[in-house]
Tab-separated table of C-alpha atoms in Angstrom:
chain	number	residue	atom	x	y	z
J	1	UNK	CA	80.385	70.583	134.926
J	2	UNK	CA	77.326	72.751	134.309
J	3	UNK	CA	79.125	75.630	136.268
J	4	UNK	CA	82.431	74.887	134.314
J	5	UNK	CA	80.975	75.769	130.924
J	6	UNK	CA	80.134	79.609	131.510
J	7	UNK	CA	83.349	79.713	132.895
J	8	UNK	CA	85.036	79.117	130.084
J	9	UNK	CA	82.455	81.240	127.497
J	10	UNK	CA	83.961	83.966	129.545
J	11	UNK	CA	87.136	83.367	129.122
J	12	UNK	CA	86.615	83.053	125.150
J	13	UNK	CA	84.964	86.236	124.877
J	14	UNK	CA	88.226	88.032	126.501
J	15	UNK	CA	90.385	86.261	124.305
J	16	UNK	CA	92.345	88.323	122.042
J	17	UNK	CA	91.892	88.353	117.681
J	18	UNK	CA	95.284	87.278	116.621
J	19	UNK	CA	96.875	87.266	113.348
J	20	UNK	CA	96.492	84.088	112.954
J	21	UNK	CA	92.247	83.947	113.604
J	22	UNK	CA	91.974	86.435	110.607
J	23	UNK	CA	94.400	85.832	108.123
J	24	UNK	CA	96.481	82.918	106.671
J	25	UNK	CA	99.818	83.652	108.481
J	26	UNK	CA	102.041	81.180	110.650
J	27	UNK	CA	104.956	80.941	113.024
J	28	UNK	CA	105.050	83.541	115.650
J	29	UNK	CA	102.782	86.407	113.510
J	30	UNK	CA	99.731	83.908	113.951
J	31	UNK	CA	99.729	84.179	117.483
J	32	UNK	CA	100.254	87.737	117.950
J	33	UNK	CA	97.287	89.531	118.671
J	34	UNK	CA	96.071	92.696	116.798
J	35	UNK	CA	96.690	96.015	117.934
J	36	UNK	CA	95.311	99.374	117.144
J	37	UNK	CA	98.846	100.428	116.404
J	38	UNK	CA	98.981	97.576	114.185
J	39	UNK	CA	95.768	98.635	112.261
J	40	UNK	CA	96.757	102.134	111.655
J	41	UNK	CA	100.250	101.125	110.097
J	42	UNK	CA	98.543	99.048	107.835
J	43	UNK	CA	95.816	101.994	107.088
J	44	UNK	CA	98.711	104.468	106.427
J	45	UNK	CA	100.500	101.853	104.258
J	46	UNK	CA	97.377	100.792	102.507
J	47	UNK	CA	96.450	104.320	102.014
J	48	UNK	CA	99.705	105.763	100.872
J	49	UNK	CA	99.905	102.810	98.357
J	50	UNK	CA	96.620	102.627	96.589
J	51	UNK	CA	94.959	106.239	97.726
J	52	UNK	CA	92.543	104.896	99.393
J	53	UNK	CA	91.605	102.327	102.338
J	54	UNK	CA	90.452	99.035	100.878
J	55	UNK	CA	87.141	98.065	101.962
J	56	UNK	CA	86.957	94.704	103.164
J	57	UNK	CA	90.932	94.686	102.777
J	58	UNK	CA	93.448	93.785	105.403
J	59	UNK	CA	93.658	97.240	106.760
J	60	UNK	CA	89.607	97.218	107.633
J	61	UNK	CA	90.204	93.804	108.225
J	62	UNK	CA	92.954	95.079	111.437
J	63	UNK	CA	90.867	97.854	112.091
J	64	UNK	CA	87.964	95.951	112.969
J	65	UNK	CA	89.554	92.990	115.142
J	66	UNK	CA	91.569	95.886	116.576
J	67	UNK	CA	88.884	97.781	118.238
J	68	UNK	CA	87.434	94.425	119.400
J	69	UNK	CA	90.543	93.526	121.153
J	70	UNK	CA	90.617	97.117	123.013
J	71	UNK	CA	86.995	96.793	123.490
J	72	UNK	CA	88.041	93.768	125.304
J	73	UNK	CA	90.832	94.981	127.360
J	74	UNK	CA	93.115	92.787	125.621
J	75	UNK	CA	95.234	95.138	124.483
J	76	UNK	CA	95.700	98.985	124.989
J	77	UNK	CA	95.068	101.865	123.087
J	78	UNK	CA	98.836	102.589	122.306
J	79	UNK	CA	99.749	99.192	121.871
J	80	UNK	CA	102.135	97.470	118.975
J	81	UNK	CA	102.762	94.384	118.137
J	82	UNK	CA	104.192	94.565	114.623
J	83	UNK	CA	108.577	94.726	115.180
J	84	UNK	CA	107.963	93.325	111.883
J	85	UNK	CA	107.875	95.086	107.873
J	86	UNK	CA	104.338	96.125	106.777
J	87	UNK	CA	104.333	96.412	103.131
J	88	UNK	CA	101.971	97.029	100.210
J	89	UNK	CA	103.865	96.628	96.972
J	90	UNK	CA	102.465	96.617	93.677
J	91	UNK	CA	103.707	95.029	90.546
J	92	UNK	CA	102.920	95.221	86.737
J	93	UNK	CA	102.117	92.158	84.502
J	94	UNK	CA	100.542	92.621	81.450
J	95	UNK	CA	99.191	95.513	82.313
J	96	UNK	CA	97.849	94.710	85.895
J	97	UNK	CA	98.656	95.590	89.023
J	98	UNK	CA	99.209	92.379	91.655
J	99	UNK	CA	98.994	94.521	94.541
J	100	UNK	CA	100.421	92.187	97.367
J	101	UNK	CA	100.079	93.808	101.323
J	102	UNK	CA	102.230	91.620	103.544
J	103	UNK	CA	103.148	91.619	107.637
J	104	UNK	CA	106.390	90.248	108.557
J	105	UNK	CA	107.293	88.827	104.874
J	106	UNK	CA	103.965	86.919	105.230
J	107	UNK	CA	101.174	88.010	102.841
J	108	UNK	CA	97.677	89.072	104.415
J	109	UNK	CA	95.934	90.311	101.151
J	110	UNK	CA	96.413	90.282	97.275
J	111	UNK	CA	94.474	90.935	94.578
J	112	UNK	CA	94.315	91.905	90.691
J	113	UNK	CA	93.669	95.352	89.690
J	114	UNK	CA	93.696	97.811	86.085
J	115	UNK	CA	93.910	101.442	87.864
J	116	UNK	CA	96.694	103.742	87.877
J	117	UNK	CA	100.306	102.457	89.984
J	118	UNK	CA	100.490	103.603	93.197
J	119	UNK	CA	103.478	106.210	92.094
J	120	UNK	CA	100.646	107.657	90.133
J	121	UNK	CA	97.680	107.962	93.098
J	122	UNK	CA	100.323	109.877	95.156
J	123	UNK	CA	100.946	112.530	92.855
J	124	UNK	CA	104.580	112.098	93.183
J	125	UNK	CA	105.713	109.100	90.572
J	126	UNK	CA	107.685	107.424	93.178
J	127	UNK	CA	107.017	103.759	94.640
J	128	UNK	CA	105.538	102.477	97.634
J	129	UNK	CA	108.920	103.112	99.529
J	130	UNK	CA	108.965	106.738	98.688
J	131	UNK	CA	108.727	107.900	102.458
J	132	UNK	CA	105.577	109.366	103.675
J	133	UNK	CA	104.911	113.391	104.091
J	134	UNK	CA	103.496	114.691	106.670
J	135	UNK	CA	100.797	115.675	104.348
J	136	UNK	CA	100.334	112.069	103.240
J	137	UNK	CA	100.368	111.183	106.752
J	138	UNK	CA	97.424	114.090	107.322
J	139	UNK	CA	95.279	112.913	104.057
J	140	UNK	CA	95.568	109.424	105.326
J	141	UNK	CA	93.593	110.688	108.838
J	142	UNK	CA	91.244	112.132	106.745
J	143	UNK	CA	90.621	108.379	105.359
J	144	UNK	CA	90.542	106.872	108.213
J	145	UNK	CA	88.939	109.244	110.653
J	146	UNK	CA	87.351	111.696	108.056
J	147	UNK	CA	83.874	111.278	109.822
J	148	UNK	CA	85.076	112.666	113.033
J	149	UNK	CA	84.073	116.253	114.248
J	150	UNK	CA	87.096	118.442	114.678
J	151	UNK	CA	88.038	119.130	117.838
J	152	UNK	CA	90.451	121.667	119.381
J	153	UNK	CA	92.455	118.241	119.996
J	154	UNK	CA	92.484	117.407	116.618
J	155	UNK	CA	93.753	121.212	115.772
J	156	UNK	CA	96.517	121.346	118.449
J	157	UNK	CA	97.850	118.094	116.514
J	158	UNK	CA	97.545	119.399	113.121
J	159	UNK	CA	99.085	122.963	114.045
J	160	UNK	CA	101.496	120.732	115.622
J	161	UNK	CA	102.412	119.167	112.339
J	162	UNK	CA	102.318	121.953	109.951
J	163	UNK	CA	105.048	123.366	112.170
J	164	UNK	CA	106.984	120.335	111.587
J	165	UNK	CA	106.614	120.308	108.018
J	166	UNK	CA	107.169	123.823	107.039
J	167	UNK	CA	109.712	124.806	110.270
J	168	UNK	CA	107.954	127.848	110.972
J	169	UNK	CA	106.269	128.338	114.443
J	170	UNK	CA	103.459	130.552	113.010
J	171	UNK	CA	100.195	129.027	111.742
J	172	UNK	CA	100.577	129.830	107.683
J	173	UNK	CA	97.014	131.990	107.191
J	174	UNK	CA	94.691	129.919	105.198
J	175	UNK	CA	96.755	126.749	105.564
J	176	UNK	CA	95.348	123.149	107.190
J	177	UNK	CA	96.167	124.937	110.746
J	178	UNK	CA	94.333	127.270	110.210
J	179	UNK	CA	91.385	125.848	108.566
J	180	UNK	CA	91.809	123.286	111.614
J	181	UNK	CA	91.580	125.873	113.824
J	182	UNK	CA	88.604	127.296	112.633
J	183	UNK	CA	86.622	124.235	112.791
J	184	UNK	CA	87.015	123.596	116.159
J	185	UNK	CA	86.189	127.116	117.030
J	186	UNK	CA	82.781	127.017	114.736
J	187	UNK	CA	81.766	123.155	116.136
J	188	UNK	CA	81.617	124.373	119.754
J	189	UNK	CA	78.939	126.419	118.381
J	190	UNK	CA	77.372	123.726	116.528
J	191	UNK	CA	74.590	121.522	118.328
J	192	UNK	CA	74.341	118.690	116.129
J	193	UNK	CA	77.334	116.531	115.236
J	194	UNK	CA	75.644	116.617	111.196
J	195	UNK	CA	76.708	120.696	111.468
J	196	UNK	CA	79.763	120.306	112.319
J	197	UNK	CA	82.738	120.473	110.095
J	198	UNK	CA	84.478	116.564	109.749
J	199	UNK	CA	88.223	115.784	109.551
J	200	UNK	CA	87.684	114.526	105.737
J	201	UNK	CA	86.616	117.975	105.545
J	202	UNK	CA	89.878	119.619	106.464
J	203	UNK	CA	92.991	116.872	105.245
J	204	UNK	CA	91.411	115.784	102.125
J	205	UNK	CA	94.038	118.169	100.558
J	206	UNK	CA	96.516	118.665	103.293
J	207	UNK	CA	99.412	118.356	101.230
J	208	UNK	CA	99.000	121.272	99.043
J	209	UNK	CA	97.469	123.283	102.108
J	210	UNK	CA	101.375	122.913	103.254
J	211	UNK	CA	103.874	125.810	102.361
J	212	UNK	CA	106.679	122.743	102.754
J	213	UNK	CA	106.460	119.002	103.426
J	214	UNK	CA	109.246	116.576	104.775
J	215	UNK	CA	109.380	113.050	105.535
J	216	UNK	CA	107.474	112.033	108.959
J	217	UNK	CA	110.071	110.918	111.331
J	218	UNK	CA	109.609	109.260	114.748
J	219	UNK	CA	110.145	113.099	116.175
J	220	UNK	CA	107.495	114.321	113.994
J	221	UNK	CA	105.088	111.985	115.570
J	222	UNK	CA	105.814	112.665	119.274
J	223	UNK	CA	105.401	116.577	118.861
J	224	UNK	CA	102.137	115.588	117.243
J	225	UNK	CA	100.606	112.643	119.590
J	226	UNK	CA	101.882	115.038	122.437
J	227	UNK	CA	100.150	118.015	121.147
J	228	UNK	CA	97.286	115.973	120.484
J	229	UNK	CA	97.197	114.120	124.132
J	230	UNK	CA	97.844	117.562	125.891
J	231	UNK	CA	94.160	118.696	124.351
J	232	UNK	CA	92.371	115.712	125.161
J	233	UNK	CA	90.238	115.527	128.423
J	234	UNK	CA	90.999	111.757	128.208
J	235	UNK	CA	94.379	112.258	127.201
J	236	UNK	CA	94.567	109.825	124.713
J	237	UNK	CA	94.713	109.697	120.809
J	238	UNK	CA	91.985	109.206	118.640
J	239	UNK	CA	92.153	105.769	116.752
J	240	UNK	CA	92.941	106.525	113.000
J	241	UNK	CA	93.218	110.019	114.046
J	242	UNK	CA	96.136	112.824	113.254
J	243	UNK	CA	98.463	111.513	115.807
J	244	UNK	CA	98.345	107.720	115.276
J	245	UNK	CA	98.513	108.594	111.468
J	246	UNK	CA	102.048	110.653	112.216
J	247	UNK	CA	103.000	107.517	114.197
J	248	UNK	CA	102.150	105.170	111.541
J	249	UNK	CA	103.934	107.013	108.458
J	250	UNK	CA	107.298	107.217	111.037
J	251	UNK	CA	106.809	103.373	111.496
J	252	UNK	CA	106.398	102.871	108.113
J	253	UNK	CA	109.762	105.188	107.323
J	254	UNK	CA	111.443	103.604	109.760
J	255	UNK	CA	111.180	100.150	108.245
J	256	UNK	CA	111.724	101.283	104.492
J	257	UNK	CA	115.396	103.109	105.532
């Protein structure tokens, strides 16, 4: 028995966070695990509804269980589990906002607020369905990945979505390519990571940085996660990063058609 027991602590620690461990779901959600996919939908949908990424909300909430799960080698960088609706509505009573963020039609997160509706914090008076921009989709990296040095990765992917959003193959001078661009070039050069120029730095205002903006579709997304891959030594995304942002918003767009 006494060789049984470690045995089994092992086993525990490889065991996946699922839904279920982390949030008051049941049925088949519970037992899902969480993904990092799954955490940067929610981030996107989070962040496109209220402007910002909740701390301490479900989003953070995915985000952390997420990168204990791949830390685990439960689950894989690129991996989804959600074939279900994520959703972050907000309604008005009495002058409130119920803002209600739900996975699969089951709620994971509500709570009262007095601020502005979400039309407002998007600039754009529309509603949480509105779809999501590419520059939505590039401000939303900067939220979720804003303390990240910029790497030529990181520029390949964000040339590669300006060219999606505005159609033309040529980096617009002084756009978010550009200013991408020249980053990376200046934090080669840099020796400490606290001189080098961040994300945040560069998509806080991607949106009006962008000649023209369109809806992110699933095609948008693969031009930018390739462009991003083909730049990395690892050849992977970065988690919260410009390509699994693009693949979020054309989740979320997908779901809201």
């Amino acid at each position: 028995m006494s060789q049984e027991q470690p045995q089994r602590s092992d086993q525990n620690e490889q065991e996946a966070i699922k839904y279920g461990d982390v949030f008051q779901v049941s049925g088949e959600l519970a037992s899902k695990p969480i993904t990092p996919q799954d955490a940067s939908t929610m981030q996107t949908a989070e962040n496109m509804a209220l402007g910002h990424i909740q701390k301490g909300g479900p989003a953070a909430v995915m985000q952390s269980a997420a990168s204990v799960n791949e830390n685990r080698r439960v689950v894989g960088h690129n991996d989804t589990t959600l074939d279900q609706e994520v959703t972050v509505s907000d309604a008005e009573v009495a002058g409130h906002h119920i803002i209600t963020q739900s996975v699969g039609g089951q709620v994971v997160g509500q709570y009262v607020g007095a601020g502005p509706t979400s039309g407002s914090e998007r600039g754009g008076g529309g509603d949480v369905d509105d779809p999501v921009t590419i520059g939505e989709a590039l401000e939303a990296a900067a939220m979720s990945a804003g303390e990240k040095p910029v790497e030529q990765s990181d520029a390949a992917a964000i040339q590669a979505a300006e060219v999606r959003a505005t159609g033309r193959m040529q980096v617009t001078p002084g756009g978010v390519a550009a200013k991408a661009q020249a980053a990376a070039s200046q934090n080669v050069r840099a020796m400490r990571d606290e001189d080098k120029t961040k994300l945040g730095d560069v998509l806080a205002d991607a949106s009006s940085l962008l000649e023209k903006d369109k809806a992110v579709t699933r095609e948008d997304a693969e031009g930018v996660i390739g462009a991003e891959i083909r730049n990395q030594p690892e050849l992977a995304t970065y988690p919260g990063g410009v390509a699994a942002s693009m693949a979020a918003a054309a989740r979320l767009n997908q779901q809201n058609k």
